[in-house]
Coordinates of C-alpha atoms and ligand atoms in Angstrom, one line a residue:
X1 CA 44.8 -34.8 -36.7
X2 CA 43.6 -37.6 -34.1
X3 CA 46.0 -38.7 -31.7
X4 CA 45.6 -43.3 -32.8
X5 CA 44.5 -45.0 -30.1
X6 CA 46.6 -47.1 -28.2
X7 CA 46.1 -50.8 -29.4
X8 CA 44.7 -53.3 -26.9
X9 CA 47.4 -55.0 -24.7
X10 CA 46.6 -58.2 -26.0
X11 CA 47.6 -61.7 -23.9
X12 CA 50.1 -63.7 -24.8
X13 CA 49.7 -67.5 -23.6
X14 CA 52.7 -69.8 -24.0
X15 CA 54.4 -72.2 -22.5
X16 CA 57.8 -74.2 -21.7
X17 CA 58.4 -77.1 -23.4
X18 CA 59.9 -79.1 -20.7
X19 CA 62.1 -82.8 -20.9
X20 CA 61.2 -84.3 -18.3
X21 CA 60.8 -88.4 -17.3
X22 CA 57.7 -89.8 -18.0
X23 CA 56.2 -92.2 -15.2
X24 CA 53.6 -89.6 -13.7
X25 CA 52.0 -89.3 -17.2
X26 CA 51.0 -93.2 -17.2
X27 CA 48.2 -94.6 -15.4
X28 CA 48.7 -97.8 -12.7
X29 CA 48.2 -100.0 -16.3
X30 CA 50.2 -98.6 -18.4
X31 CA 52.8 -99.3 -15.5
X32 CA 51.6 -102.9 -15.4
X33 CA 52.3 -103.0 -19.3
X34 CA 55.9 -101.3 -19.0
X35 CA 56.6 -103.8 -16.4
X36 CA 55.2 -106.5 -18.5
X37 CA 56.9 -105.3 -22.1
X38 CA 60.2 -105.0 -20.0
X39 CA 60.1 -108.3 -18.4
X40 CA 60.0 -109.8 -21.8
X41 CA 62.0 -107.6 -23.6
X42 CA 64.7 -108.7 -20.9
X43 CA 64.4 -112.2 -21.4
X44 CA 64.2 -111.8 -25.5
X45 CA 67.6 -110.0 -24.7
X46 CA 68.5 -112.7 -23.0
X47 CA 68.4 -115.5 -25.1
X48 CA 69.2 -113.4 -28.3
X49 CA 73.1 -112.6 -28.1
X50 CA 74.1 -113.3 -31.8
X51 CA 72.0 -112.0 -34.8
X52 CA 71.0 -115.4 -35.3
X53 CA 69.5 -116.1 -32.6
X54 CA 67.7 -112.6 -32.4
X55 CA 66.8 -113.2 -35.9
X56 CA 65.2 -116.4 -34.6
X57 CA 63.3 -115.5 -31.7
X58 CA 61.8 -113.1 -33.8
X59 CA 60.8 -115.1 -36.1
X60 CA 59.0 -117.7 -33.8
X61 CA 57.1 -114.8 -32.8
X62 CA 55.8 -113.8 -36.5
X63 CA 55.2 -117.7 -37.1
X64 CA 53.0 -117.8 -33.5
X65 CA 51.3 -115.0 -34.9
X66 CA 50.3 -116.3 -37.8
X67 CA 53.1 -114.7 -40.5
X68 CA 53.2 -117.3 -43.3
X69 CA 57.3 -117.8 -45.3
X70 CA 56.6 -115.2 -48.2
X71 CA 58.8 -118.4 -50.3
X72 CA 55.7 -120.6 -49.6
X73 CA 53.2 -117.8 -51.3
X74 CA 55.1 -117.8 -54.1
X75 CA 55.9 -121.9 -54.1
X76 CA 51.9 -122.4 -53.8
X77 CA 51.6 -119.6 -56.6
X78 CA 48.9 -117.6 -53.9
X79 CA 48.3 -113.9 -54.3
X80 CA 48.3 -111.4 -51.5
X81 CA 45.5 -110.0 -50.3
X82 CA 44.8 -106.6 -47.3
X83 CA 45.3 -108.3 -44.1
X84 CA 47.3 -111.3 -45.3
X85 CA 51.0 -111.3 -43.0
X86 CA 53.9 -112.9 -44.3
X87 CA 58.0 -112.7 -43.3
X88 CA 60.8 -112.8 -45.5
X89 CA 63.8 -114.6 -43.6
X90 CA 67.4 -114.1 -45.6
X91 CA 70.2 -116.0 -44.5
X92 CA 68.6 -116.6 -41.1
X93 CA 70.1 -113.6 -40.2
X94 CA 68.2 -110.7 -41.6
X95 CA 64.1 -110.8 -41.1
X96 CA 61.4 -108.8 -42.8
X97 CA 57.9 -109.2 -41.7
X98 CA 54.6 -107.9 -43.7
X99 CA 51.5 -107.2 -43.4
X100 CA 49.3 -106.1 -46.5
X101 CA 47.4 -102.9 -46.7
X102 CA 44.4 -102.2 -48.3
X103 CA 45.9 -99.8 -50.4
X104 CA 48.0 -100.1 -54.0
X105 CA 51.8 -100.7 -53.1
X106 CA 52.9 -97.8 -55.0
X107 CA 50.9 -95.8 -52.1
X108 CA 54.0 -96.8 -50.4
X109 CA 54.9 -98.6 -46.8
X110 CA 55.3 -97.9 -43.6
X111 CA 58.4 -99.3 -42.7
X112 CA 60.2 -99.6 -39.0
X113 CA 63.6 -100.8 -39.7
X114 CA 66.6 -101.7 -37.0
X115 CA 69.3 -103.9 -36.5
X116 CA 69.9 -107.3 -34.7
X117 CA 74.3 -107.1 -34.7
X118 CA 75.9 -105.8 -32.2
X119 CA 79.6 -105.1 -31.2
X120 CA 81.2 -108.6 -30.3
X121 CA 84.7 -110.5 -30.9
X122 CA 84.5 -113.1 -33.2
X123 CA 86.7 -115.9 -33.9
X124 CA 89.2 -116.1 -36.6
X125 CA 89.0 -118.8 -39.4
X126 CA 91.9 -120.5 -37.5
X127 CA 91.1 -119.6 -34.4
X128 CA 92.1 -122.2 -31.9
X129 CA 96.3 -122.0 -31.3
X130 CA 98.2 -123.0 -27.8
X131 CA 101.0 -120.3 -26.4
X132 CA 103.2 -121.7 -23.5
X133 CA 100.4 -123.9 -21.9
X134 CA 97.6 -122.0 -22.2
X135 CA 94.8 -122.5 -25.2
X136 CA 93.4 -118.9 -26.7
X137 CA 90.9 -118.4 -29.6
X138 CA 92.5 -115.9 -31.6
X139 CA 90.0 -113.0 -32.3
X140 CA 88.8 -110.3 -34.9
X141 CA 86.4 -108.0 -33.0
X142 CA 83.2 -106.6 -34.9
X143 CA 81.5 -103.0 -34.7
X144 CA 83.3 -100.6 -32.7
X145 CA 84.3 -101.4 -28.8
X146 CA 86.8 -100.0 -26.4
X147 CA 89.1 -103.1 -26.0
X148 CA 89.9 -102.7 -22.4
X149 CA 85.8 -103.4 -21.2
X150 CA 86.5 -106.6 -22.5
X151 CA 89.2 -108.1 -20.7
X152 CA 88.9 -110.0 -17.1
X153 CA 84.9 -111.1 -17.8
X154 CA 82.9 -114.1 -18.4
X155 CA 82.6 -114.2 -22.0
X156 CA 80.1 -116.8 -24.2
X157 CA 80.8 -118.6 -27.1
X158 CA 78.1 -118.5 -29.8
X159 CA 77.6 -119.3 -33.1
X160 CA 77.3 -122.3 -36.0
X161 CA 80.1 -124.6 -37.6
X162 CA 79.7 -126.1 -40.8
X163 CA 81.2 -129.0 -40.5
X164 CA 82.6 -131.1 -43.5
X165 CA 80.1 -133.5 -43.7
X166 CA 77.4 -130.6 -44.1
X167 CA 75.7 -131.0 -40.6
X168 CA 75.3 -127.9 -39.2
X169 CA 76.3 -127.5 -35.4
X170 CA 75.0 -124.8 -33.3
X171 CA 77.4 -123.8 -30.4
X172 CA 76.3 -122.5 -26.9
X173 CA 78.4 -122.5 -24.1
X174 CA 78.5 -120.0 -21.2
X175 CA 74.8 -118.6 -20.2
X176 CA 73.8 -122.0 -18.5
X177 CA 74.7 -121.3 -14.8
X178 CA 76.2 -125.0 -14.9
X179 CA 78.2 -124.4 -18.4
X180 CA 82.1 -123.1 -18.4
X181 CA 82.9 -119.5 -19.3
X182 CA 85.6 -118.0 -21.0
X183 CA 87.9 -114.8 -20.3
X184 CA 90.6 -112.9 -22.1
X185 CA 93.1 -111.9 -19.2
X186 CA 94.2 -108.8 -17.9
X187 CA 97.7 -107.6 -16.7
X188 CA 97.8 -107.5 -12.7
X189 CA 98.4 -103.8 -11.5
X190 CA 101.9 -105.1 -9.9
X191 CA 103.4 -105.1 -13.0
X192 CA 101.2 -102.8 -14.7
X193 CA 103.0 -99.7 -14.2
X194 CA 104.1 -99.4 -18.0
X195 CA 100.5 -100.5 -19.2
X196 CA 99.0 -97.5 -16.9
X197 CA 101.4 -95.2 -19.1
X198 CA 99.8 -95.4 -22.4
X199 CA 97.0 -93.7 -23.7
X200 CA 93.1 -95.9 -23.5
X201 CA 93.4 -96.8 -27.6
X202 CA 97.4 -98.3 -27.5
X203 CA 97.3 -100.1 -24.2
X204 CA 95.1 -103.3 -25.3
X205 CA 95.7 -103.7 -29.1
X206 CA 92.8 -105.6 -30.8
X207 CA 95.2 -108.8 -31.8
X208 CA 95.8 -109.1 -27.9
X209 CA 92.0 -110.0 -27.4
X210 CA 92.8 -114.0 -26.9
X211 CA 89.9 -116.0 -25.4
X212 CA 91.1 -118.2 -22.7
X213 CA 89.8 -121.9 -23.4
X214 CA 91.5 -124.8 -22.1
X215 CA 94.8 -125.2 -20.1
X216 CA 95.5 -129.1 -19.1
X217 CA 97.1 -131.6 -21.6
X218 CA 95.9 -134.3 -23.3
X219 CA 95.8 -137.7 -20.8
X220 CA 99.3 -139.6 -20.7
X221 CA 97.8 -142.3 -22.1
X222 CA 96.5 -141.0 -25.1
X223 CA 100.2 -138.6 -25.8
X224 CA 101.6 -138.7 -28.8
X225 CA 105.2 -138.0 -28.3
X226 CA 105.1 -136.3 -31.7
X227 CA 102.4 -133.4 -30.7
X228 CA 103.3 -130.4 -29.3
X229 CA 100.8 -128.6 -28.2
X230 CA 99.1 -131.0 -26.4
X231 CA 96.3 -128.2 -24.5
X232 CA 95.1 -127.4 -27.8
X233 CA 94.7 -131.4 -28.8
X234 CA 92.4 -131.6 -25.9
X235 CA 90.6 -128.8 -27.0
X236 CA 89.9 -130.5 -29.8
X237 CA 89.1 -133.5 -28.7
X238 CA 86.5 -132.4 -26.9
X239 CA 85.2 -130.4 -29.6
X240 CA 85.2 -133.8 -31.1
X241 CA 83.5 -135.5 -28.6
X242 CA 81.0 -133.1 -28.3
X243 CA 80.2 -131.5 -31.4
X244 CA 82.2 -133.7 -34.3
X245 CA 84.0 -130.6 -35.1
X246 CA 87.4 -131.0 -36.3
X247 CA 89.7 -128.2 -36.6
X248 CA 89.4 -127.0 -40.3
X249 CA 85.6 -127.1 -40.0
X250 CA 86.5 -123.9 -38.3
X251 CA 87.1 -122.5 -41.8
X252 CA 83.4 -122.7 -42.0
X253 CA 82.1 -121.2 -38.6
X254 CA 81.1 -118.4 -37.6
X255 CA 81.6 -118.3 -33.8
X256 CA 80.9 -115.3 -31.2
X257 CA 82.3 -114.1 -28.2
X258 CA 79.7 -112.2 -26.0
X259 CA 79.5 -111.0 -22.5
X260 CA 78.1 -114.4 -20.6
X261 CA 75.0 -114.2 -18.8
X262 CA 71.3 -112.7 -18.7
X263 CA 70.0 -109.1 -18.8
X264 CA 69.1 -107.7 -14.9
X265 CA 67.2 -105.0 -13.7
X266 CA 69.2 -102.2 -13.1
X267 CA 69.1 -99.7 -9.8
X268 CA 67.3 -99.9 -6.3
X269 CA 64.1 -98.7 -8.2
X270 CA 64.5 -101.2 -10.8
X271 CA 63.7 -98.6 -13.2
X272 CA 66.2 -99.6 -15.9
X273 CA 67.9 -103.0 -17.8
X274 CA 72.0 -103.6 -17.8
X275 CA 72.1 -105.5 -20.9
X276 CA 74.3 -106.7 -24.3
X277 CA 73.1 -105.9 -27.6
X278 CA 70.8 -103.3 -26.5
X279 CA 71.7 -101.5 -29.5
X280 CA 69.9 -102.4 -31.0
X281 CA 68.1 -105.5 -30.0
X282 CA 66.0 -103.0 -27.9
X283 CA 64.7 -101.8 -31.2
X284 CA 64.4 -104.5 -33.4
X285 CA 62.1 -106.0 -30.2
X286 CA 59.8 -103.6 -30.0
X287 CA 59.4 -103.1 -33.6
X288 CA 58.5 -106.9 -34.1
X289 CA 56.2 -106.8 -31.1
X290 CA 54.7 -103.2 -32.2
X291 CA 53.9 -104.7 -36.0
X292 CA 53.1 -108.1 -34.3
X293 CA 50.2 -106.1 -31.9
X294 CA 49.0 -103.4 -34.8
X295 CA 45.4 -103.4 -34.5
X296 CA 43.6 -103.2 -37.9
X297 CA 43.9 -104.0 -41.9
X298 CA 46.1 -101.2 -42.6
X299 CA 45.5 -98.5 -45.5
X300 CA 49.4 -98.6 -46.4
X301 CA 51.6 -102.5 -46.0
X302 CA 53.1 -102.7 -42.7
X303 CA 56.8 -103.6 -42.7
X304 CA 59.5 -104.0 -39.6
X305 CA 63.1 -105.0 -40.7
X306 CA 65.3 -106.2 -38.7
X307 CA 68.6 -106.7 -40.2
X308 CA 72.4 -107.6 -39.7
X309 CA 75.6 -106.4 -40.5
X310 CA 74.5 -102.1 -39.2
X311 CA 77.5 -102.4 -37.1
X312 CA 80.0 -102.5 -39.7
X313 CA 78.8 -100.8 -42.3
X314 CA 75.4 -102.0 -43.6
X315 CA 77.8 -104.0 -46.4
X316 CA 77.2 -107.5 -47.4
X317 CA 73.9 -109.8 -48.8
X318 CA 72.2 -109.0 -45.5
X319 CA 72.8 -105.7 -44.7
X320 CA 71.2 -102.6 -45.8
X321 CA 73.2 -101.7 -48.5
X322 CA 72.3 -104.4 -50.5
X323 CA 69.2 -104.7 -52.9
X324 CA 67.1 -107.0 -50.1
X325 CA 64.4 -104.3 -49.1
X326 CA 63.8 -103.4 -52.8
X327 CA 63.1 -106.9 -53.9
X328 CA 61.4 -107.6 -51.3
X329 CA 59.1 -104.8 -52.2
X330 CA 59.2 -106.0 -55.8
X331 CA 58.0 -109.7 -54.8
X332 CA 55.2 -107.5 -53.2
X333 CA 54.1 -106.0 -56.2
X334 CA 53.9 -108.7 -57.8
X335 CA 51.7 -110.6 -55.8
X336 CA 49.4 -108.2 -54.9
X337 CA 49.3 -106.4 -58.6
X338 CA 50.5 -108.8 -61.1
X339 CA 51.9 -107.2 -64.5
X340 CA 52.1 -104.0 -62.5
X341 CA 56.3 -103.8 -63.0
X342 CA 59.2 -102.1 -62.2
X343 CA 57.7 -98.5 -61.9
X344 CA 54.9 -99.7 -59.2
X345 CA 58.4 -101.1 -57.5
X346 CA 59.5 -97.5 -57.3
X347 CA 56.7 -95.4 -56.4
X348 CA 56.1 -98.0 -53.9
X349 CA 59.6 -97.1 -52.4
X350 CA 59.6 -93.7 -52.9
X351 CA 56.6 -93.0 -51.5
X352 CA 57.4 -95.0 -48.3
X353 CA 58.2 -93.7 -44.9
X354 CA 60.2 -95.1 -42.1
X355 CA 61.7 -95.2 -38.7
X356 CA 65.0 -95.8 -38.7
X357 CA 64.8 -97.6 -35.5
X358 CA 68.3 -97.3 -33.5
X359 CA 69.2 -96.0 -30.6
X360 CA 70.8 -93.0 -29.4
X361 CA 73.2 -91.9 -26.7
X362 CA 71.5 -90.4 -23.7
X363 CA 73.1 -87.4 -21.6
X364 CA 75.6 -89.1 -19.4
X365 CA 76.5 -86.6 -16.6
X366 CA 79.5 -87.9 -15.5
X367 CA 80.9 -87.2 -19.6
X368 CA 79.6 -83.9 -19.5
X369 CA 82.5 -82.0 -21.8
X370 CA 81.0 -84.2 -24.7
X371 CA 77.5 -84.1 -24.4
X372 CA 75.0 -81.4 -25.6
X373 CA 72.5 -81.3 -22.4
X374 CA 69.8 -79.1 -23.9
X375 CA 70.1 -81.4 -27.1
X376 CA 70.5 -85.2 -26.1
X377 CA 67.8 -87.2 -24.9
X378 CA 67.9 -88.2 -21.1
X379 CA 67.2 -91.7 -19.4
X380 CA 63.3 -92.0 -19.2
X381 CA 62.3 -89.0 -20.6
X382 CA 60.9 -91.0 -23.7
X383 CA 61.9 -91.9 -27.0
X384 CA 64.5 -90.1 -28.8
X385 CA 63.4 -88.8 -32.4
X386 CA 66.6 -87.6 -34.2
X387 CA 66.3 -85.4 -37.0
X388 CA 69.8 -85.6 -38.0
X389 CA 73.1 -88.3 -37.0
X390 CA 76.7 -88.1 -38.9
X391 CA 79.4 -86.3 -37.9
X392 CA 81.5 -82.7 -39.1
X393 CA 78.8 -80.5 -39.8
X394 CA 75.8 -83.4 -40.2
X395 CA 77.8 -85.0 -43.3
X396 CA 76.7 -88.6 -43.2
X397 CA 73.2 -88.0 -42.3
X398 CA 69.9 -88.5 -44.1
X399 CA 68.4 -85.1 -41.9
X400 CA 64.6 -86.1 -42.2
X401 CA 62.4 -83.1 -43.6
X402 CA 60.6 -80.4 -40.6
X403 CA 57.3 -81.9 -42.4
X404 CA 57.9 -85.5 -42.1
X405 CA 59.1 -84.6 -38.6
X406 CA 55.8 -82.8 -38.0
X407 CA 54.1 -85.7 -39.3
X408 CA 55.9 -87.9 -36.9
X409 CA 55.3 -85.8 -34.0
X410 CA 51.8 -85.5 -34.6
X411 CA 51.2 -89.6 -34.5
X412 CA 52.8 -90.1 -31.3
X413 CA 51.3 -87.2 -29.8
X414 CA 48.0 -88.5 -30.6
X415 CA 48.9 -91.6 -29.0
X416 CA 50.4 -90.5 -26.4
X417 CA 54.0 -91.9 -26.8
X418 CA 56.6 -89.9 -24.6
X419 CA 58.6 -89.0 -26.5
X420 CA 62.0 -86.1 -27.2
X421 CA 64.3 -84.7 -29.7
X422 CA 67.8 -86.1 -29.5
X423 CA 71.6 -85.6 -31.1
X424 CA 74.6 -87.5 -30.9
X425 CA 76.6 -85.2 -28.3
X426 CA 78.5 -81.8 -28.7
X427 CA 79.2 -80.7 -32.5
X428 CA 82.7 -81.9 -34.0
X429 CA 82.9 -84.2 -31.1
X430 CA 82.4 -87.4 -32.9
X431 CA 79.2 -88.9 -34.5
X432 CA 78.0 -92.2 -36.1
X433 CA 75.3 -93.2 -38.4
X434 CA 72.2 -95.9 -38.7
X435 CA 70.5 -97.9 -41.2
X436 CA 68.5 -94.4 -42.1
X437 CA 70.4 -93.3 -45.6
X438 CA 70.2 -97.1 -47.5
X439 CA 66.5 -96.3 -47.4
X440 CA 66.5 -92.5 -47.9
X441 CA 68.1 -93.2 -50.8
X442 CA 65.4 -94.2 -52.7
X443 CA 63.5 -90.9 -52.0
X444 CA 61.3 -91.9 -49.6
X445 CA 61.2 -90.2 -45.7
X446 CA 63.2 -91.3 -43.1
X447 CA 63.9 -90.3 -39.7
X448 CA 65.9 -92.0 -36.6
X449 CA 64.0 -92.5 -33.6
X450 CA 65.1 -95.0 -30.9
X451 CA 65.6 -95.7 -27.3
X452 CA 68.4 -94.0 -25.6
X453 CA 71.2 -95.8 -24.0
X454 CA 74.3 -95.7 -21.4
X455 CA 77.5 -97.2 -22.3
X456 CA 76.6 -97.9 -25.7
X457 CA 78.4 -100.3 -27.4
X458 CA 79.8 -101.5 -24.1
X459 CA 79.4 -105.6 -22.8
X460 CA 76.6 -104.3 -20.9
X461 CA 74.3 -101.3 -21.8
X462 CA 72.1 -99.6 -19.7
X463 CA 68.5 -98.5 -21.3
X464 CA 65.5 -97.0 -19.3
X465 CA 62.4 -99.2 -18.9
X466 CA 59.8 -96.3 -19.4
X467 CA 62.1 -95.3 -23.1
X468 CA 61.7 -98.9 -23.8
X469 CA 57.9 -99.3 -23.7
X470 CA 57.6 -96.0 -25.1
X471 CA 59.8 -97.4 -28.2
X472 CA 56.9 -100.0 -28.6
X473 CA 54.2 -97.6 -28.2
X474 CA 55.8 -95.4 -30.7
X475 CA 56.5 -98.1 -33.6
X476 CA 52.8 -99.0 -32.7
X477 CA 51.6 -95.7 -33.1
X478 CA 53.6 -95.3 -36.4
X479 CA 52.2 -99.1 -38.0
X480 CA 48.3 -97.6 -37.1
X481 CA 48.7 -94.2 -38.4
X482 CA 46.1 -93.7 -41.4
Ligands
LIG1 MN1 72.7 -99.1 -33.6
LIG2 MN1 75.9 -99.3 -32.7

């Protein structure tokens, strides 16, 4: 018998698949871009602290672009043709903007969706009351904050009261270096000593978070003997004076409180942004401006969404859970392929993909016992793609498919978008959950990919520049895949 050779030793080449920050992969003008994208992404940021005025901004920038109201199509009784862009606005609060492919809808869209709320206290429908001689707007907070990192601050007031006569008033006072602020106060450490005692969640209760607005009485000469609360009648007076508003138009308001004051650059090397709203204003910016800049008549319709109401559930007329994406997609059928019905409706949905755009929690050192390092995405290391969110063994989440998430990773390696694989900390820890399942739900693929943040869901956020501009480059990427 012959003794079997011995096989060839044969080499094996791999190697380690490294997260690491990004800023020595891009040249001296993609640095000039991030610096660019950043600075305007800061100021967007900026002026953008309520949905309404996010929704806004964006859509001056559709409009400047060129994005035609998708009502005045179908008032003018126009078709749609490849290239044409239009923009759905609902309630001036939620904004979808289009732009037509070449291709049947039923091929389906590609679709980069966030959201423009964000955690905030907002007034109650009788808001204004006066305790001892102090006047407070009573509060309801909105999305999910710690209560304490909102007390001792300079808080703005934003927002819109219909008043009884129909006018509506738009109301902004605190970011003007020259405006007033407003605070909720804190108990001084002196006679804090029972406060200190109780655990975070108990020691500031959510009805406790008063907004400190006025504290001097109305003028002697204008004091009726009869009124009471005479800090609160000033109030109101010059609510009165100002804006017309008298106090049951506050039954039809919607009014904000939000930290006061711009985004800044964050750290000696200015190499991140301290920011509110960053979830997810950060990705509801750079989708706009990554659909806004798509080069090209695309094969499938473009379509970035960004919508309200993520931070409490996705309920309501214009939040995700409602029926606004699908008829939207239905007025696109039938202007683009009249008579083509309700089937052409649903293969266009179901053979859709998306982004989920939202962001994600970066590895936080100092909160180590929660955090999964070899699994969350770190500052500036790009942007987080996240297969999976929800909580107790994944329940909640959509879990995108391996092949979408090949497909995915394949785009923005081509276009050389940092980018890394994120979840949301240390199994059974906690977990949350995004836009990403109202779409899903229609069959088509969806996966989560955002920008990572610190202190999410805090008054100010801290985001990396280079995972910001990445974000862009990766929605970008995404909108000009074929
Ligand atoms: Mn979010
Ligand atoms: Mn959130």
């Amino acid at each position: 018998m012959a003794k079997a050779k011995p096989a060839a030793k044969k080499t094996v080449k791999t190697t380690l698949w490294k997260r690491e920050q990004g800023w020595d992969k891009l040249s001296a003008a993609e640095l000039r871009n991030l610096e660019k994208f950043c600075r305007e992404y800061m100021a967007f940021l900026s002026a953008a602290k309520t949905e309404r005025l996010a929704h806004d901004l964006c859509l001056e920038l559709a409009q400047k672009a060129g994005f035609r109201d998708l009502a005045d199509v179908l008032q003018a009784g126009d078709s749609l043709r490849p290239g044409d862009k239009v923009y759905r606005s609902w309630r001036e609060k939620t904004l979808v903007l289009m732009e037509i492919g070449s291709e049947p809808m039923e091929s389906g869209l590609t679709m980069v969706g966030a959201h423009i709320d964000a955690p905030r206290l907002d007034a109650k429908s009788y808001p204004l009351y006066q305790d001892d001689s102090l006047a407070l707007l009573d509060t309801h907070y909105y999305g999910g904050i710690k209560k304490y990192q909102w007390v001792a601050m300079p808080l703005a007031l934003h927002g819109v009261v219909i008043r009884r006569d129909g006018v509506k008033v738009v109301i902004n006072i605190g970011e003007d270096p020259s405006d007033p602020v407003f605070t909720i106060t804190d108990l001084l450490p002196h006679l804090g000593a029972d406060q200190a005692q109780k655990p975070l969640g108990k020691a500031f209760s959510g009805e406790a978070l008063n907004v400190l607005v006025g504290s001097r009485p109305v003028d002697k000469k204008v004091d009726d003997k009869n009124v009471g609360d005479k800090v609160k009648l000033r109030v109101l007076q010059l609510l009165q004076e100002k804006y017309g508003i008298e106090e049951e138009d506050f039954a039809s308001a919607e009014l904000e409180i939000v930290p006061a004051g711009p985004a800044r650059d964050l750290g000696l090397d200015r190499s991140m942004v301290l920011g509110y709203g960053q979830d997810d204003r950060v990705c509801a910016y750079s989708a706009v401006r990554a659909l806004l800049e798509s080069r090209g008549i695309p094969r499938r319709t473009r379509m970035a969404v960004v919508c309200d109401k993520e931070e409490i559930g996705s309920y309501g007329a214009t939040g995700m859970d409602s029926r606004l994406i699908e008829n939207t997609v239905a007025e696109l059928v039938a202007l683009t392929a009249p008579g083509a019905g309700n089937l052409a409706v649903r293969r266009a949905l179901e053979n859709s993909r998306m982004l989920s755009a939202d962001v994600c929690a970066l590895h936080d050192p100092g909160y180590g016992d929660v955090s999964s390092p070899n699994n969350m995405a770190k500052i500036n290391c790009g942007i987080g793609l996240c297969k999976y969110t929800g909580s107790r063994g994944k329940s909640g989440a959509s879990d995108a498919s391996a092949e979408f998430m090949a497909e995915v990773r394949r785009i923005f390696n081509d276009a050389g978008v940092h980018w890394q694989t994120c979840e949301l900390g240390k199994v059974d820890v906690g977990g949350g959950g995004t836009i990403a399942l109202y779409l899903a739900r229609y069959g088509m693929d969806v996966v989560d990919c955002g920008v990572g943040l610190l202190s999410m869901h805090a008054p100010w956020e801290v985001a990396g520049k280079l995972d910001i501009y990445m974000a862009f480059k990766a929605y970008q990427a995404f909108f000009e895949a074929k």
